[in-house]
């Protein structure tokens, strides 16, 4: 069973690849995460009561693996950790049918020591940790990063598909997933810098809504933790934001900004995996048809050149034999075209036809 949490679609993209390769199903745990955040907030590690009473208590939802296959958590990396609301939820959950969990996380910069905290989550949930793998996807952190151009984003997703295919093979073999290389200062990023982020940068406190807002309600619909409400006065943000930026990227009016950076850095939404595969299949078909047309034109051009060469050979031979060159040329062109139309084409066949036409022209001249 694949447990997926995704804001802008990157993690869902990876989860769908895993589901296809492992013949598994994807369970969207956003509703359960939303319920968890409503009770414990987006950062349960700041709540002493959670650590004391809830973590490991099995008071949360139940997840069942009917076939006994291990669980796979797919989620993003926020500020160099998997979302605390996600890890907190799983710490309270009951797992039936399997006691093993893999963590596959999409990221746009660096996973740092996210694997360490993922392992702690597994241990608190009473599960055997099967390892952690990061999958690089286009960055969505519009506060400080420019969003990639569509062509660059497609190339990143292509690499992600190849990387996820390798992860699938590792899971099939029961291998331990390795995090791989990370950037500098991993401990600092996932530790002190993460804590600084959640105090000063996390949440919706820096969000601004412009007059472009058409009040379509998409931000409310796509907020994975139900922290946005559409009121008579416009958009109202709550205090449960986990900084997924789904509202910023999914707004059709580009009306939600964060620290005046979204306007500069742009927006990005990951297409669904199946949609992109259909688009790529269509593109492959279109390119194949174009290649076939070009090959046909090239063949026709080659045949035309062969016929022309044959006619020129016929004219030269006719001159050598005292025959009428124009008559030989016309006969050669006709003979070459007839030969090529029967799919016995090629420069050699056309040349033979030209020689025959020249000989015929020569006989006609001699008889006259």
Coordinates of C-alpha atoms in Angstrom, one line a residue:
X1 CA 0.0 0.0 0.0
X2 CA 1.3 3.4 -1.0
X3 CA 0.4 6.2 1.4
X4 CA 0.7 9.5 -0.4
X5 CA 0.6 13.1 0.7
X6 CA 1.1 15.8 -1.9
X7 CA 0.4 19.5 -2.2
X8 CA 1.4 20.6 -5.7
X9 CA 1.4 17.1 -7.3
X10 CA 5.1 16.2 -7.3
X11 CA 4.8 13.4 -4.7
X12 CA 1.6 12.1 -6.3
X13 CA 3.5 11.9 -9.6
X14 CA 6.1 9.7 -7.9
X15 CA 3.5 7.6 -6.1
X16 CA 1.7 6.8 -9.4
X17 CA 4.9 5.6 -10.9
X18 CA 5.5 3.3 -7.9
X19 CA 1.9 2.1 -8.1
X20 CA 2.3 1.2 -11.8
X21 CA 5.6 -0.5 -11.3
X22 CA 4.6 -2.4 -8.1
X23 CA 1.0 -3.1 -9.2
X24 CA -0.1 -1.4 -6.0
X25 CA -2.7 1.2 -5.0
X26 CA -2.2 4.8 -3.8
X27 CA -4.1 6.0 -0.8
X28 CA -4.4 9.8 -0.4
X29 CA -3.7 10.5 3.3
X30 CA -4.4 14.3 3.0
X31 CA -7.8 14.0 4.7
X32 CA -6.2 12.1 7.6
X33 CA -3.4 14.6 7.8
X34 CA -6.0 17.4 7.8
X35 CA -7.7 15.8 10.8
X36 CA -4.4 15.4 12.6
X37 CA -3.4 19.0 12.0
X38 CA -6.8 20.2 13.2
X39 CA -6.1 18.5 16.5
X40 CA -2.3 18.8 17.0
X41 CA -1.3 21.6 14.6
X42 CA 1.2 21.5 11.7
X43 CA 4.3 21.0 14.0
X44 CA 3.4 18.4 16.6
X45 CA 7.0 18.4 17.9
X46 CA 6.3 21.8 19.4
X47 CA 3.4 20.3 21.4
X48 CA 4.6 18.6 24.6
X49 CA 1.3 16.9 25.1
X50 CA 1.6 15.1 21.7
X51 CA 5.0 13.7 22.6
X52 CA 3.8 12.7 26.0
X53 CA 0.4 11.2 25.1
X54 CA -0.2 10.8 21.4
X55 CA 3.0 9.7 19.7
X56 CA 2.9 5.9 19.4
X57 CA -0.5 5.7 21.0
X58 CA -2.3 4.0 18.0
X59 CA -5.2 6.5 18.3
X60 CA -5.0 7.5 14.7
X61 CA -6.3 5.9 11.5
X62 CA -5.7 2.3 10.5
X63 CA -3.9 1.3 7.3
X64 CA -4.3 -2.3 6.0
X65 CA -2.0 -4.1 3.6
X66 CA -4.2 -6.9 2.3
X67 CA -1.4 -8.7 0.5
X68 CA 1.1 -8.4 3.2
X69 CA 3.3 -6.1 1.1
X70 CA 5.2 -3.4 2.9
X71 CA 3.8 0.1 3.2
X72 CA 5.4 2.9 1.2
X73 CA 5.1 6.5 2.3
X74 CA 5.5 9.0 -0.5
X75 CA 5.6 12.7 0.6
X76 CA 7.5 15.9 -0.1
X77 CA 10.5 17.3 1.8
X78 CA 9.7 20.6 3.5
X79 CA 12.7 22.5 4.9
X80 CA 14.9 19.4 4.8
X81 CA 12.4 17.1 6.6
X82 CA 9.3 15.2 5.7
X83 CA 6.3 17.2 6.9
X84 CA 5.9 16.9 10.6
X85 CA 2.1 16.6 10.2
X86 CA 2.7 13.5 8.1
X87 CA 5.2 11.9 10.4
X88 CA 3.0 12.7 13.4
X89 CA 0.0 11.1 11.8
X90 CA 1.9 7.9 11.1
X91 CA 3.2 7.8 14.6
X92 CA -0.4 7.6 15.8
X93 CA -1.6 5.2 13.1
X94 CA -2.2 1.4 13.3
X95 CA -0.7 -0.7 10.6
X96 CA -2.2 -4.1 9.7
X97 CA -0.9 -6.7 7.4
X98 CA 2.8 -5.6 7.4
X99 CA 5.2 -4.1 9.8
X100 CA 7.6 -2.6 7.3
X101 CA 7.6 0.8 5.7
X102 CA 9.7 2.5 3.0
X103 CA 9.9 6.3 2.6
X104 CA 10.2 7.9 -0.8
X105 CA 10.3 11.7 -0.8
X106 CA 10.2 14.2 -3.6
X107 CA 12.5 17.2 -3.1
X108 CA 13.6 20.3 -5.0
X109 CA 16.8 21.2 -3.3
X110 CA 18.3 18.8 -0.8
X111 CA 17.0 16.1 1.5
X112 CA 19.7 16.8 4.1
X113 CA 19.0 14.4 7.1
X114 CA 15.3 13.9 6.3
X115 CA 16.0 10.1 6.4
X116 CA 17.0 10.3 10.1
X117 CA 13.7 11.8 11.0
X118 CA 11.9 9.4 8.8
X119 CA 13.5 6.5 10.6
X120 CA 12.5 8.0 14.0
X121 CA 8.9 8.2 12.7
X122 CA 9.0 4.6 11.7
X123 CA 10.4 3.5 15.1
X124 CA 7.7 5.5 17.0
X125 CA 5.1 3.9 14.8
X126 CA 6.4 0.5 15.7
X127 CA 7.5 -0.3 12.1
X128 CA 10.6 -1.7 10.5
X129 CA 12.3 1.0 8.5
X130 CA 13.0 -0.1 5.0
X131 CA 15.1 2.9 4.1
X132 CA 14.7 6.4 2.6
X133 CA 15.0 7.5 -1.1
X134 CA 14.8 11.0 -2.4
X135 CA 13.5 11.8 -5.9
X136 CA 14.5 15.1 -7.4
X137 CA 11.5 16.9 -8.8
X138 CA 10.9 20.6 -9.9
X139 CA 11.2 22.9 -7.0
X140 CA 8.0 24.5 -5.7
X141 CA 9.5 26.8 -3.1
X142 CA 8.5 30.1 -4.8
X143 CA 9.6 32.2 -1.9
X144 CA 13.3 32.0 -2.8
X145 CA 13.5 29.9 -6.0
X146 CA 12.6 30.6 -9.6
X147 CA 10.3 28.0 -11.0
X148 CA 11.8 25.9 -13.8
X149 CA 10.8 26.5 -17.4
X150 CA 8.4 23.9 -18.8
X151 CA 11.2 22.2 -20.9
X152 CA 13.5 22.0 -17.8
X153 CA 10.6 20.7 -15.7
X154 CA 9.9 18.0 -18.2
X155 CA 13.6 17.0 -18.2
X156 CA 13.6 16.8 -14.4
X157 CA 10.5 14.6 -14.4
X158 CA 12.1 12.3 -17.0
X159 CA 15.0 11.8 -14.7
X160 CA 12.6 11.3 -11.8
X161 CA 10.9 8.5 -13.8
X162 CA 14.2 6.8 -14.3
X163 CA 15.2 7.1 -10.7
X164 CA 11.8 5.9 -9.5
X165 CA 12.2 2.8 -11.7
X166 CA 15.4 2.0 -9.9
X167 CA 13.6 2.4 -6.5
X168 CA 10.9 0.0 -7.7
X169 CA 13.5 -2.7 -8.5
X170 CA 15.0 -2.2 -5.0
X171 CA 11.7 -2.6 -3.3
X172 CA 10.9 -5.7 -5.3
X173 CA 14.1 -7.2 -4.1
X174 CA 13.4 -6.2 -0.5
X175 CA 16.6 -4.1 -0.5
X176 CA 17.2 -1.3 1.9
X177 CA 16.7 2.1 0.3
X178 CA 19.8 4.3 0.5
X179 CA 19.4 8.1 0.7
X180 CA 22.4 8.8 -1.5
X181 CA 24.5 11.9 -1.6
X182 CA 23.3 15.1 0.1
X183 CA 24.5 18.6 0.2
X184 CA 26.7 20.3 2.9
X185 CA 25.5 20.9 6.4
X186 CA 22.9 18.2 6.4
X187 CA 22.6 18.1 10.2
X188 CA 22.3 21.8 10.5
X189 CA 19.7 22.1 7.8
X190 CA 17.4 19.4 9.2
X191 CA 18.0 20.6 12.7
X192 CA 18.5 24.2 13.6
X193 CA 17.6 25.6 10.2
X194 CA 14.4 23.6 10.1
X195 CA 13.4 24.9 13.5
X196 CA 14.2 28.5 12.5
X197 CA 12.1 28.0 9.4
X198 CA 9.0 26.8 11.2
X199 CA 9.2 29.7 13.6
X200 CA 9.9 32.6 11.2
X201 CA 9.0 31.5 7.7
X202 CA 6.4 28.7 7.9
X203 CA 2.7 29.2 7.6
X204 CA 0.6 31.7 5.8
X205 CA 1.7 34.8 7.7
X206 CA 3.6 36.1 4.7
X207 CA 0.8 35.4 2.2
X208 CA -0.8 38.4 0.4
X209 CA -3.9 38.2 -1.8
X210 CA -4.1 40.7 -4.7
X211 CA -7.2 42.3 -6.3
X212 CA -6.9 39.8 -9.2
X213 CA -8.6 37.2 -7.0
X214 CA -11.8 36.1 -8.7
X215 CA -12.9 34.1 -5.6
X216 CA -13.1 30.9 -7.6
X217 CA -12.5 28.8 -4.5
X218 CA -9.7 26.6 -5.9
X219 CA -7.4 27.5 -3.0
X220 CA -9.9 26.3 -0.5
X221 CA -10.6 23.2 -2.6
X222 CA -6.9 22.2 -3.0
X223 CA -5.6 23.1 0.5
X224 CA -4.6 19.6 1.8
X225 CA -5.2 20.6 5.4
X226 CA -8.4 22.6 5.0
X227 CA -6.8 25.8 6.3
X228 CA -8.4 28.2 3.8
X229 CA -11.9 29.6 3.8
X230 CA -13.7 31.7 1.2
X231 CA -15.7 34.4 3.0
X232 CA -17.7 37.4 1.9
X233 CA -14.5 39.5 2.4
X234 CA -12.3 37.2 0.4
X235 CA -9.8 34.5 1.3
X236 CA -9.2 33.8 5.0
X237 CA -6.1 31.8 6.0
X238 CA -6.1 29.8 9.3
X239 CA -3.3 28.8 11.5
X240 CA -2.7 25.3 10.3
X241 CA -0.7 26.1 7.1
X242 CA 2.1 23.6 6.5
X243 CA 3.7 25.7 3.7
X244 CA 2.9 23.3 0.8
X245 CA 2.2 26.3 -1.4
X246 CA -0.6 24.5 -3.2
X247 CA -2.8 27.6 -3.0
X248 CA -0.1 29.8 -4.5
X249 CA 0.7 27.5 -7.4
X250 CA -2.9 26.4 -8.2
X251 CA -4.5 29.8 -8.2
X252 CA -5.7 30.4 -11.8
X253 CA -5.5 34.2 -11.2
X254 CA -2.0 34.2 -9.7
X255 CA -3.5 36.2 -7.0
X256 CA -1.8 34.7 -3.9
X257 CA 1.8 35.9 -3.3
X258 CA 4.3 35.2 -0.6
X259 CA 6.7 38.0 0.3
X260 CA 6.3 39.5 -3.2
X261 CA 8.4 36.6 -4.5
X262 CA 5.8 34.5 -6.3
X263 CA 5.4 37.2 -8.9
X264 CA 9.1 37.1 -9.7
X265 CA 9.8 33.4 -9.3
X266 CA 6.7 32.1 -11.1
X267 CA 4.4 29.2 -10.4
X268 CA 4.5 25.5 -11.1
X269 CA 2.0 22.6 -11.0
X270 CA 3.1 19.1 -11.6
X271 CA 0.9 17.3 -14.2
X272 CA -0.5 13.9 -13.4
X273 CA 1.8 11.0 -14.3
X274 CA -0.9 9.4 -16.5
X275 CA -1.6 12.6 -18.3
X276 CA 2.1 13.1 -19.1
X277 CA 2.5 9.6 -20.2
X278 CA -0.4 10.0 -22.6
X279 CA 1.0 13.2 -23.9
X280 CA 4.4 11.6 -24.4
X281 CA 2.8 8.6 -26.2
X282 CA 0.9 11.0 -28.5
X283 CA 4.1 13.0 -29.1
X284 CA 6.0 9.7 -30.0
X285 CA 3.2 8.8 -32.4
X286 CA 3.3 12.2 -34.0
X287 CA 7.0 12.1 -34.3
X288 CA 6.9 8.6 -35.8
X289 CA 4.3 9.7 -38.4
X290 CA 6.5 12.7 -39.2
X291 CA 9.6 10.4 -39.5
X292 CA 7.6 8.1 -41.8
X293 CA 6.6 11.1 -44.0
X294 CA 10.1 12.3 -44.2
X295 CA 11.4 8.8 -45.0
X296 CA 8.8 8.6 -47.8
X297 CA 9.8 12.0 -49.2
X298 CA 13.5 11.0 -49.0
X299 CA 12.8 7.8 -50.8
X300 CA 10.8 9.6 -53.5
X301 CA 13.7 12.1 -53.8
X302 CA 16.2 9.3 -54.1
X303 CA 14.1 7.6 -56.8
X304 CA 13.8 10.9 -58.6
X305 CA 17.6 11.4 -58.5
X306 CA 18.1 7.8 -59.7
X307 CA 15.7 8.3 -62.6
X308 CA 17.5 11.5 -63.5
X309 CA 20.9 9.8 -63.3
X310 CA 19.7 7.0 -65.5
X311 CA 18.4 9.4 -68.1
X312 CA 21.7 11.2 -68.2
X313 CA 23.6 7.8 -68.5
X314 CA 21.2 6.9 -71.4
X315 CA 21.9 10.2 -73.2
X316 CA 25.6 9.7 -72.8
X317 CA 25.5 6.1 -74.1
X318 CA 23.3 7.2 -77.0
X319 CA 25.8 9.8 -78.1
X320 CA 28.6 7.3 -78.0
X321 CA 26.6 4.9 -80.2
X322 CA 25.4 7.6 -82.6
X323 CA 21.8 7.4 -81.4
X324 CA 19.5 10.3 -80.8
X325 CA 20.2 11.5 -77.2
X326 CA 16.8 13.1 -76.6
X327 CA 15.0 9.9 -77.7
X328 CA 17.3 7.8 -75.5
X329 CA 16.8 10.1 -72.5
X330 CA 13.0 9.9 -72.8
X331 CA 13.0 6.1 -73.1
X332 CA 15.4 5.9 -70.1
X333 CA 13.2 8.1 -68.0
X334 CA 10.2 6.0 -68.9
X335 CA 12.0 2.7 -68.3
X336 CA 13.5 3.9 -64.9
X337 CA 10.1 5.2 -63.7
X338 CA 8.5 1.8 -64.7
X339 CA 11.2 -0.1 -62.9
X340 CA 11.0 2.0 -59.7
X341 CA 7.2 1.9 -59.6
X342 CA 7.4 -1.9 -59.4
X343 CA 9.5 -1.5 -56.2
X344 CA 12.6 -2.8 -57.9
X345 CA 14.1 0.6 -57.5
X346 CA 17.5 1.8 -56.7
X347 CA 20.2 3.5 -58.7
X348 CA 21.4 0.2 -60.2
X349 CA 18.0 -0.8 -61.6
X350 CA 17.5 2.7 -63.1
X351 CA 21.0 2.5 -64.7
X352 CA 20.2 -0.8 -66.2
X353 CA 17.0 0.6 -67.6
X354 CA 18.9 3.5 -69.1
X355 CA 21.4 1.2 -70.7
X356 CA 18.6 -0.8 -72.3
X357 CA 16.9 2.4 -73.5
X358 CA 20.2 3.6 -75.0
X359 CA 20.6 0.3 -76.8
X360 CA 17.1 0.5 -78.2
X361 CA 17.7 4.0 -79.3
X362 CA 20.9 2.9 -81.0
X363 CA 19.1 0.1 -82.8
X364 CA 16.4 2.5 -84.0
X365 CA 19.0 4.8 -85.4
X366 CA 20.8 2.0 -87.2
X367 CA 17.6 0.7 -88.8
X368 CA 16.8 4.1 -90.1

